């Protein structure tokens, strides 16, 4: 951080204080009839993050929950349209989406995020930001060859032709999470089976 940045940070720390409001997350939980949660789906492009988020949201919504999907591509078209795909911009992209998820969880929602989140360090930042929320990370696992064959947006093809730089899986790395990380494998299980597995995990962790 520059000297200016450090000075600004110090000034902010001296002048800002968290404002508390009468209606809290607990009130919203009672009002909604369910707790909030953040489900963070990460994995290679084409692994099935948006497809699973969509199907899982539908299931949770139809059960009467207050839900919302935050999609990496959609946020890049709006909130994050000033950001590119360098490591620094990817970190800021992840940080903003995590802060949005935190706000939405505070507002009482079950939030489903689909974001590649390829670096372990960035996933650590997400864990830090969401440490006080009901937070489930889901590795949407799928081998590169299958993702590339699916190529739902034709982006692998463009990346192979060199038309897209910093493309995860081709010209930018995807760091595999630790073996014990919770995951669904979309090349082995169909959408419905993956949704059931995540719903089961949510029930076990947060809805008991
Ligand atoms: P991502 O959001 O990870 O970039 P998408 O969800 O946009 O990926 O695309 C995944 C593609 O793979 C879709 O065309 C989807 O129909 C297909 N697909 C096949 N099997 C599965 C599965 N088990 N889970 C999710 N998607 C699957």
PDB file of C-alpha atoms and ligand atoms in Angstrom:
ATOM      1  CA  UNK A   1       0.000   0.000   0.000  1.00  0.00           C
ATOM      2  CA  UNK A   2       1.242   3.538  -0.757  1.00  0.00           C
ATOM      3  CA  UNK A   3       1.916   6.073   2.007  1.00  0.00           C
ATOM      4  CA  UNK A   4      -1.302   7.831   1.024  1.00  0.00           C
ATOM      5  CA  UNK A   5      -3.154   4.551   1.351  1.00  0.00           C
ATOM      6  CA  UNK A   6      -1.704   3.944   4.820  1.00  0.00           C
ATOM      7  CA  UNK A   7      -2.595   7.483   5.944  1.00  0.00           C
ATOM      8  CA  UNK A   8      -6.129   7.083   4.620  1.00  0.00           C
ATOM      9  CA  UNK A   9      -6.519   3.750   6.406  1.00  0.00           C
ATOM     10  CA  UNK A  10      -5.351   5.289   9.710  1.00  0.00           C
ATOM     11  CA  UNK A  11      -7.687   8.265   9.303  1.00  0.00           C
ATOM     12  CA  UNK A  12     -10.596   5.956   8.558  1.00  0.00           C
ATOM     13  CA  UNK A  13      -9.842   3.803  11.603  1.00  0.00           C
ATOM     14  CA  UNK A  14      -9.898   6.949  13.758  1.00  0.00           C
ATOM     15  CA  UNK A  15     -13.145   8.363  12.391  1.00  0.00           C
ATOM     16  CA  UNK A  16     -15.338   5.380  11.505  1.00  0.00           C
ATOM     17  CA  UNK A  17     -17.379   3.376  13.930  1.00  0.00           C
ATOM     18  CA  UNK A  18     -19.782   0.510  13.199  1.00  0.00           C
ATOM     19  CA  UNK A  19     -23.374   1.748  13.359  1.00  0.00           C
ATOM     20  CA  UNK A  20     -25.783  -0.680  15.002  1.00  0.00           C
ATOM     21  CA  UNK A  21     -29.468  -0.892  14.103  1.00  0.00           C
ATOM     22  CA  UNK A  22     -32.432  -2.089  16.127  1.00  0.00           C
ATOM     23  CA  UNK A  23     -33.461  -4.807  13.682  1.00  0.00           C
ATOM     24  CA  UNK A  24     -30.731  -7.445  13.657  1.00  0.00           C
ATOM     25  CA  UNK A  25     -30.014 -10.609  11.738  1.00  0.00           C
ATOM     26  CA  UNK A  26     -31.732 -12.539  14.570  1.00  0.00           C
ATOM     27  CA  UNK A  27     -34.960 -10.555  14.042  1.00  0.00           C
ATOM     28  CA  UNK A  28     -34.784 -11.268  10.318  1.00  0.00           C
ATOM     29  CA  UNK A  29     -34.257 -14.959  10.996  1.00  0.00           C
ATOM     30  CA  UNK A  30     -37.414 -15.051  13.149  1.00  0.00           C
ATOM     31  CA  UNK A  31     -39.309 -12.983  10.584  1.00  0.00           C
ATOM     32  CA  UNK A  32     -38.242 -15.181   7.629  1.00  0.00           C
ATOM     33  CA  UNK A  33     -38.571 -18.465   9.462  1.00  0.00           C
ATOM     34  CA  UNK A  34     -35.076 -19.582   8.486  1.00  0.00           C
ATOM     35  CA  UNK A  35     -31.470 -18.553   9.125  1.00  0.00           C
ATOM     36  CA  UNK A  36     -29.371 -16.804   6.503  1.00  0.00           C
ATOM     37  CA  UNK A  37     -26.462 -18.594   4.843  1.00  0.00           C
ATOM     38  CA  UNK A  38     -23.821 -18.145   2.187  1.00  0.00           C
ATOM     39  CA  UNK A  39     -23.106 -20.998  -0.222  1.00  0.00           C
ATOM     40  CA  UNK A  40     -19.942 -20.269  -2.204  1.00  0.00           C
ATOM     41  CA  UNK A  41     -19.576 -22.415  -5.337  1.00  0.00           C
ATOM     42  CA  UNK A  42     -16.107 -22.315  -6.883  1.00  0.00           C
ATOM     43  CA  UNK A  43     -14.410 -24.228  -9.670  1.00  0.00           C
ATOM     44  CA  UNK A  44     -13.235 -24.119 -13.264  1.00  0.00           C
ATOM     45  CA  UNK A  45     -15.223 -22.287 -15.951  1.00  0.00           C
ATOM     46  CA  UNK A  46     -17.824 -24.741 -17.254  1.00  0.00           C
ATOM     47  CA  UNK A  47     -17.638 -26.941 -14.147  1.00  0.00           C
ATOM     48  CA  UNK A  48     -21.309 -26.228 -13.450  1.00  0.00           C
ATOM     49  CA  UNK A  49     -21.327 -23.510 -10.754  1.00  0.00           C
ATOM     50  CA  UNK A  50     -24.160 -21.421 -12.256  1.00  0.00           C
ATOM     51  CA  UNK A  51     -26.175 -24.496 -13.253  1.00  0.00           C
ATOM     52  CA  UNK A  52     -25.960 -25.929  -9.731  1.00  0.00           C
ATOM     53  CA  UNK A  53     -26.620 -22.517  -8.097  1.00  0.00           C
ATOM     54  CA  UNK A  54     -29.712 -22.129 -10.266  1.00  0.00           C
ATOM     55  CA  UNK A  55     -31.080 -25.592  -9.460  1.00  0.00           C
ATOM     56  CA  UNK A  56     -30.244 -25.319  -5.756  1.00  0.00           C
ATOM     57  CA  UNK A  57     -31.826 -21.875  -5.492  1.00  0.00           C
ATOM     58  CA  UNK A  58     -34.993 -23.183  -7.159  1.00  0.00           C
ATOM     59  CA  UNK A  59     -35.182 -25.997  -4.637  1.00  0.00           C
ATOM     60  CA  UNK A  60     -34.575 -23.718  -1.620  1.00  0.00           C
ATOM     61  CA  UNK A  61     -36.936 -21.025  -2.952  1.00  0.00           C
ATOM     62  CA  UNK A  62     -39.736 -23.510  -3.525  1.00  0.00           C
ATOM     63  CA  UNK A  63     -39.314 -24.639   0.085  1.00  0.00           C
ATOM     64  CA  UNK A  64     -40.201 -21.075   1.113  1.00  0.00           C
ATOM     65  CA  UNK A  65     -36.706 -19.681   1.734  1.00  0.00           C
ATOM     66  CA  UNK A  66     -35.561 -16.165   0.842  1.00  0.00           C
ATOM     67  CA  UNK A  67     -32.785 -16.740  -1.671  1.00  0.00           C
ATOM     68  CA  UNK A  68     -30.592 -14.894  -4.134  1.00  0.00           C
ATOM     69  CA  UNK A  69     -27.941 -15.938  -6.675  1.00  0.00           C
ATOM     70  CA  UNK A  70     -24.891 -13.724  -7.092  1.00  0.00           C
ATOM     71  CA  UNK A  71     -23.094 -14.713 -10.273  1.00  0.00           C
ATOM     72  CA  UNK A  72     -19.485 -13.841 -11.079  1.00  0.00           C
ATOM     73  CA  UNK A  73     -20.268 -12.878 -14.666  1.00  0.00           C
ATOM     74  CA  UNK A  74     -23.255 -10.747 -13.630  1.00  0.00           C
ATOM     75  CA  UNK A  75     -21.284  -8.825 -11.007  1.00  0.00           C
ATOM     76  CA  UNK A  76     -18.508  -8.267 -13.539  1.00  0.00           C
ATOM     77  CA  UNK A  77     -21.117  -6.603 -15.772  1.00  0.00           C
ATOM     78  CA  UNK A  78     -22.138  -4.220 -12.969  1.00  0.00           C
ATOM     79  CA  UNK A  79     -20.517  -3.738  -9.571  1.00  0.00           C
ATOM     80  CA  UNK A  80     -17.137  -5.020 -10.772  1.00  0.00           C
ATOM     81  CA  UNK A  81     -17.072  -3.740 -14.327  1.00  0.00           C
ATOM     82  CA  UNK A  82     -13.968  -1.697 -13.559  1.00  0.00           C
ATOM     83  CA  UNK A  83     -11.985  -4.874 -12.813  1.00  0.00           C
ATOM     84  CA  UNK A  84     -10.010  -7.161 -15.132  1.00  0.00           C
ATOM     85  CA  UNK A  85      -8.427 -10.564 -14.653  1.00  0.00           C
ATOM     86  CA  UNK A  86      -4.988  -9.765 -13.219  1.00  0.00           C
ATOM     87  CA  UNK A  87      -4.253 -11.310  -9.805  1.00  0.00           C
ATOM     88  CA  UNK A  88      -4.830  -7.927  -8.108  1.00  0.00           C
ATOM     89  CA  UNK A  89      -8.166  -7.374  -9.868  1.00  0.00           C
ATOM     90  CA  UNK A  90      -9.274 -10.945  -9.190  1.00  0.00           C
ATOM     91  CA  UNK A  91      -8.587 -10.413  -5.494  1.00  0.00           C
ATOM     92  CA  UNK A  92     -10.655  -7.205  -5.464  1.00  0.00           C
ATOM     93  CA  UNK A  93     -13.389  -8.991  -7.438  1.00  0.00           C
ATOM     94  CA  UNK A  94     -13.535 -11.741  -4.818  1.00  0.00           C
ATOM     95  CA  UNK A  95     -13.390  -9.282  -1.902  1.00  0.00           C
ATOM     96  CA  UNK A  96     -16.317  -7.234  -3.217  1.00  0.00           C
ATOM     97  CA  UNK A  97     -18.466 -10.284  -3.898  1.00  0.00           C
ATOM     98  CA  UNK A  98     -17.701 -11.633  -0.403  1.00  0.00           C
ATOM     99  CA  UNK A  99     -18.678  -8.284   1.144  1.00  0.00           C
ATOM    100  CA  UNK A 100     -21.919  -8.290  -0.891  1.00  0.00           C
ATOM    101  CA  UNK A 101     -22.617 -11.846   0.329  1.00  0.00           C
ATOM    102  CA  UNK A 102     -22.024 -10.704   3.913  1.00  0.00           C
ATOM    103  CA  UNK A 103     -24.494  -7.832   3.520  1.00  0.00           C
ATOM    104  CA  UNK A 104     -27.103 -10.111   1.987  1.00  0.00           C
ATOM    105  CA  UNK A 105     -26.653 -12.689   4.736  1.00  0.00           C
ATOM    106  CA  UNK A 106     -27.047  -9.887   7.279  1.00  0.00           C
ATOM    107  CA  UNK A 107     -30.249  -8.967   5.448  1.00  0.00           C
ATOM    108  CA  UNK A 108     -31.504 -12.513   6.166  1.00  0.00           C
ATOM    109  CA  UNK A 109     -31.048 -14.138   2.763  1.00  0.00           C
ATOM    110  CA  UNK A 110     -29.671 -17.493   1.697  1.00  0.00           C
ATOM    111  CA  UNK A 111     -27.090 -16.328  -0.825  1.00  0.00           C
ATOM    112  CA  UNK A 112     -25.638 -18.548  -3.536  1.00  0.00           C
ATOM    113  CA  UNK A 113     -22.410 -17.344  -5.087  1.00  0.00           C
ATOM    114  CA  UNK A 114     -20.921 -18.745  -8.277  1.00  0.00           C
ATOM    115  CA  UNK A 115     -17.414 -17.463  -8.740  1.00  0.00           C
ATOM    116  CA  UNK A 116     -14.342 -19.289 -10.097  1.00  0.00           C
ATOM    117  CA  UNK A 117     -12.246 -18.182  -7.057  1.00  0.00           C
ATOM    118  CA  UNK A 118      -9.175 -19.988  -8.403  1.00  0.00           C
ATOM    119  CA  UNK A 119      -6.570 -19.013  -5.785  1.00  0.00           C
ATOM    120  CA  UNK A 120      -6.323 -20.571  -2.332  1.00  0.00           C
ATOM    121  CA  UNK A 121      -5.249 -17.206  -0.888  1.00  0.00           C
ATOM    122  CA  UNK A 122      -8.435 -15.577  -2.213  1.00  0.00           C
ATOM    123  CA  UNK A 123     -10.566 -18.368  -0.768  1.00  0.00           C
ATOM    124  CA  UNK A 124      -8.868 -17.676   2.598  1.00  0.00           C
ATOM    125  CA  UNK A 125      -9.938 -14.031   2.317  1.00  0.00           C
ATOM    126  CA  UNK A 126     -13.523 -15.152   1.626  1.00  0.00           C
ATOM    127  CA  UNK A 127     -13.428 -17.388   4.721  1.00  0.00           C
ATOM    128  CA  UNK A 128     -12.166 -14.452   6.765  1.00  0.00           C
ATOM    129  CA  UNK A 129     -14.861 -12.047   5.518  1.00  0.00           C
ATOM    130  CA  UNK A 130     -17.637 -14.605   6.081  1.00  0.00           C
ATOM    131  CA  UNK A 131     -16.313 -16.137   9.301  1.00  0.00           C
ATOM    132  CA  UNK A 132     -19.325 -15.042  11.359  1.00  0.00           C
ATOM    133  CA  UNK A 133     -21.912 -16.256   8.829  1.00  0.00           C
ATOM    134  CA  UNK A 134     -23.314 -19.719   8.146  1.00  0.00           C
ATOM    135  CA  UNK A 135     -20.887 -20.319   5.335  1.00  0.00           C
ATOM    136  CA  UNK A 136     -20.536 -23.376   3.100  1.00  0.00           C
ATOM    137  CA  UNK A 137     -17.795 -23.550   0.493  1.00  0.00           C
ATOM    138  CA  UNK A 138     -18.516 -25.996  -2.313  1.00  0.00           C
ATOM    139  CA  UNK A 139     -15.808 -27.054  -4.714  1.00  0.00           C
ATOM    140  CA  UNK A 140     -17.592 -27.742  -8.000  1.00  0.00           C
ATOM    141  CA  UNK A 141     -15.141 -30.346  -9.208  1.00  0.00           C
ATOM    142  CA  UNK A 142     -14.841 -31.281 -12.852  1.00  0.00           C
ATOM    143  CA  UNK A 143     -11.795 -32.250 -14.905  1.00  0.00           C
ATOM    144  CA  UNK A 144     -10.504 -29.687 -17.369  1.00  0.00           C
ATOM    145  CA  UNK A 145     -11.157 -31.907 -20.427  1.00  0.00           C
ATOM    146  CA  UNK A 146     -14.865 -32.210 -19.554  1.00  0.00           C
ATOM    147  CA  UNK A 147     -15.202 -28.471 -18.847  1.00  0.00           C
ATOM    148  CA  UNK A 148     -13.514 -27.725 -22.141  1.00  0.00           C
ATOM    149  CA  UNK A 149     -15.757 -30.142 -23.982  1.00  0.00           C
ATOM    150  CA  UNK A 150     -18.870 -28.541 -22.433  1.00  0.00           C
ATOM    151  CA  UNK A 151     -17.578 -25.024 -23.122  1.00  0.00           C
ATOM    152  CA  UNK A 152     -21.048 -23.503 -22.457  1.00  0.00           C
ATOM    153  CA  UNK A 153     -19.984 -19.988 -23.436  1.00  0.00           C
ATOM    154  CA  UNK A 154     -17.414 -20.862 -26.106  1.00  0.00           C
ATOM    155  CA  UNK A 155     -14.695 -19.269 -23.969  1.00  0.00           C
ATOM    156  CA  UNK A 156     -12.300 -22.243 -23.866  1.00  0.00           C
ATOM    157  CA  UNK A 157     -12.231 -22.208 -27.643  1.00  0.00           C
ATOM    158  CA  UNK A 158     -11.369 -18.513 -27.650  1.00  0.00           C
ATOM    159  CA  UNK A 159      -8.747 -18.997 -24.914  1.00  0.00           C
ATOM    160  CA  UNK A 160      -7.092 -21.811 -26.908  1.00  0.00           C
ATOM    161  CA  UNK A 161      -6.962 -19.491 -29.917  1.00  0.00           C
ATOM    162  CA  UNK A 162      -5.248 -16.896 -27.727  1.00  0.00           C
ATOM    163  CA  UNK A 163      -8.174 -14.503 -27.976  1.00  0.00           C
ATOM    164  CA  UNK A 164      -8.652 -14.370 -24.190  1.00  0.00           C
ATOM    165  CA  UNK A 165      -5.760 -13.762 -21.806  1.00  0.00           C
ATOM    166  CA  UNK A 166      -5.593 -14.981 -18.185  1.00  0.00           C
ATOM    167  CA  UNK A 167      -8.239 -17.633 -18.739  1.00  0.00           C
ATOM    168  CA  UNK A 168      -8.506 -19.987 -15.753  1.00  0.00           C
ATOM    169  CA  UNK A 169      -7.560 -23.551 -16.673  1.00  0.00           C
ATOM    170  CA  UNK A 170      -5.751 -22.514 -19.866  1.00  0.00           C
ATOM    171  CA  UNK A 171      -3.522 -19.509 -19.287  1.00  0.00           C
ATOM    172  CA  UNK A 172      -4.184 -18.900 -15.595  1.00  0.00           C
ATOM    173  CA  UNK A 173      -3.981 -21.441 -12.786  1.00  0.00           C
ATOM    174  CA  UNK A 174      -6.752 -23.034 -10.768  1.00  0.00           C
ATOM    175  CA  UNK A 175      -5.411 -24.097  -7.395  1.00  0.00           C
ATOM    176  CA  UNK A 176      -7.026 -27.334  -6.211  1.00  0.00           C
ATOM    177  CA  UNK A 177      -8.369 -27.127  -2.648  1.00  0.00           C
ATOM    178  CA  UNK A 178      -7.265 -29.525   0.105  1.00  0.00           C
ATOM    179  CA  UNK A 179      -8.505 -33.091  -0.278  1.00  0.00           C
ATOM    180  CA  UNK A 180     -10.887 -32.858   2.670  1.00  0.00           C
ATOM    181  CA  UNK A 181     -12.694 -29.796   1.231  1.00  0.00           C
ATOM    182  CA  UNK A 182     -16.418 -30.291   0.657  1.00  0.00           C
ATOM    183  CA  UNK A 183     -17.020 -30.942  -3.050  1.00  0.00           C
ATOM    184  CA  UNK A 184     -19.410 -32.222  -5.661  1.00  0.00           C
ATOM    185  CA  UNK A 185     -18.175 -33.838  -8.851  1.00  0.00           C
ATOM    186  CA  UNK A 186     -20.254 -32.760 -11.835  1.00  0.00           C
ATOM    187  CA  UNK A 187     -18.603 -35.176 -14.270  1.00  0.00           C
ATOM    188  CA  UNK A 188     -19.720 -38.110 -12.098  1.00  0.00           C
ATOM    189  CA  UNK A 189     -23.080 -36.916 -10.758  1.00  0.00           C
ATOM    190  CA  UNK A 190     -25.959 -35.183 -12.492  1.00  0.00           C
ATOM    191  CA  UNK A 191     -27.325 -31.789 -11.459  1.00  0.00           C
ATOM    192  CA  UNK A 192     -30.035 -33.242  -9.251  1.00  0.00           C
ATOM    193  CA  UNK A 193     -27.621 -35.525  -7.398  1.00  0.00           C
ATOM    194  CA  UNK A 194     -25.238 -32.606  -6.806  1.00  0.00           C
ATOM    195  CA  UNK A 195     -28.074 -30.424  -5.479  1.00  0.00           C
ATOM    196  CA  UNK A 196     -29.218 -33.168  -3.108  1.00  0.00           C
ATOM    197  CA  UNK A 197     -25.682 -33.547  -1.782  1.00  0.00           C
ATOM    198  CA  UNK A 198     -25.328 -29.810  -1.089  1.00  0.00           C
ATOM    199  CA  UNK A 199     -28.806 -29.561   0.441  1.00  0.00           C
ATOM    200  CA  UNK A 200     -27.913 -32.485   2.718  1.00  0.00           C
ATOM    201  CA  UNK A 201     -24.712 -30.773   3.821  1.00  0.00           C
ATOM    202  CA  UNK A 202     -26.586 -27.516   4.500  1.00  0.00           C
ATOM    203  CA  UNK A 203     -29.181 -29.365   6.547  1.00  0.00           C
ATOM    204  CA  UNK A 204     -26.523 -31.130   8.558  1.00  0.00           C
ATOM    205  CA  UNK A 205     -24.494 -27.994   9.252  1.00  0.00           C
ATOM    206  CA  UNK A 206     -27.071 -25.249   9.678  1.00  0.00           C
ATOM    207  CA  UNK A 207     -30.660 -26.492   9.789  1.00  0.00           C
ATOM    208  CA  UNK A 208     -30.554 -29.147  12.452  1.00  0.00           C
TER     209      UNK A 208
HETATM  210  P1  LIG B   1     -19.868 -22.413 -14.733  1.00  0.00           P
HETATM  211  O1  LIG B   1     -20.917 -21.558 -14.080  1.00  0.00           O
HETATM  212  O2  LIG B   1     -19.087 -23.239 -13.749  1.00  0.00           O
HETATM  213  O3  LIG B   1     -18.977 -21.664 -15.676  1.00  0.00           O
HETATM  214  P2  LIG B   1     -22.098 -23.446 -16.217  1.00  0.00           P
HETATM  215  O4  LIG B   1     -23.058 -23.846 -15.143  1.00  0.00           O
HETATM  216  O5  LIG B   1     -22.335 -22.140 -16.909  1.00  0.00           O
HETATM  217  O6  LIG B   1     -20.629 -23.506 -15.627  1.00  0.00           O
HETATM  218  O7  LIG B   1     -22.028 -24.563 -17.338  1.00  0.00           O
HETATM  219  C1  LIG B   1     -21.925 -25.926 -17.025  1.00  0.00           C
HETATM  220  C2  LIG B   1     -22.421 -26.748 -18.215  1.00  0.00           C
HETATM  221  O8  LIG B   1     -22.275 -28.131 -17.908  1.00  0.00           O
HETATM  222  C3  LIG B   1     -23.890 -26.521 -18.503  1.00  0.00           C
HETATM  223  O9  LIG B   1     -24.079 -26.546 -19.904  1.00  0.00           O
HETATM  224  C4  LIG B   1     -24.567 -27.734 -17.841  1.00  0.00           C
HETATM  225  O10 LIG B   1     -25.784 -28.085 -18.461  1.00  0.00           O
HETATM  226  C5  LIG B   1     -23.519 -28.812 -18.042  1.00  0.00           C
HETATM  227  N1  LIG B   1     -23.553 -29.907 -17.036  1.00  0.00           N
HETATM  228  C6  LIG B   1     -23.535 -31.215 -17.323  1.00  0.00           C
HETATM  229  N2  LIG B   1     -23.578 -31.953 -16.199  1.00  0.00           N
HETATM  230  C7  LIG B   1     -23.638 -31.096 -15.172  1.00  0.00           C
HETATM  231  C8  LIG B   1     -23.722 -31.278 -13.749  1.00  0.00           C
HETATM  232  N3  LIG B   1     -23.726 -32.474 -13.182  1.00  0.00           N
HETATM  233  N4  LIG B   1     -23.746 -30.164 -12.998  1.00  0.00           N
HETATM  234  C9  LIG B   1     -23.706 -28.938 -13.559  1.00  0.00           C
HETATM  235  N5  LIG B   1     -23.645 -28.700 -14.896  1.00  0.00           N
HETATM  236  C10 LIG B   1     -23.615 -29.766 -15.701  1.00  0.00           C
END
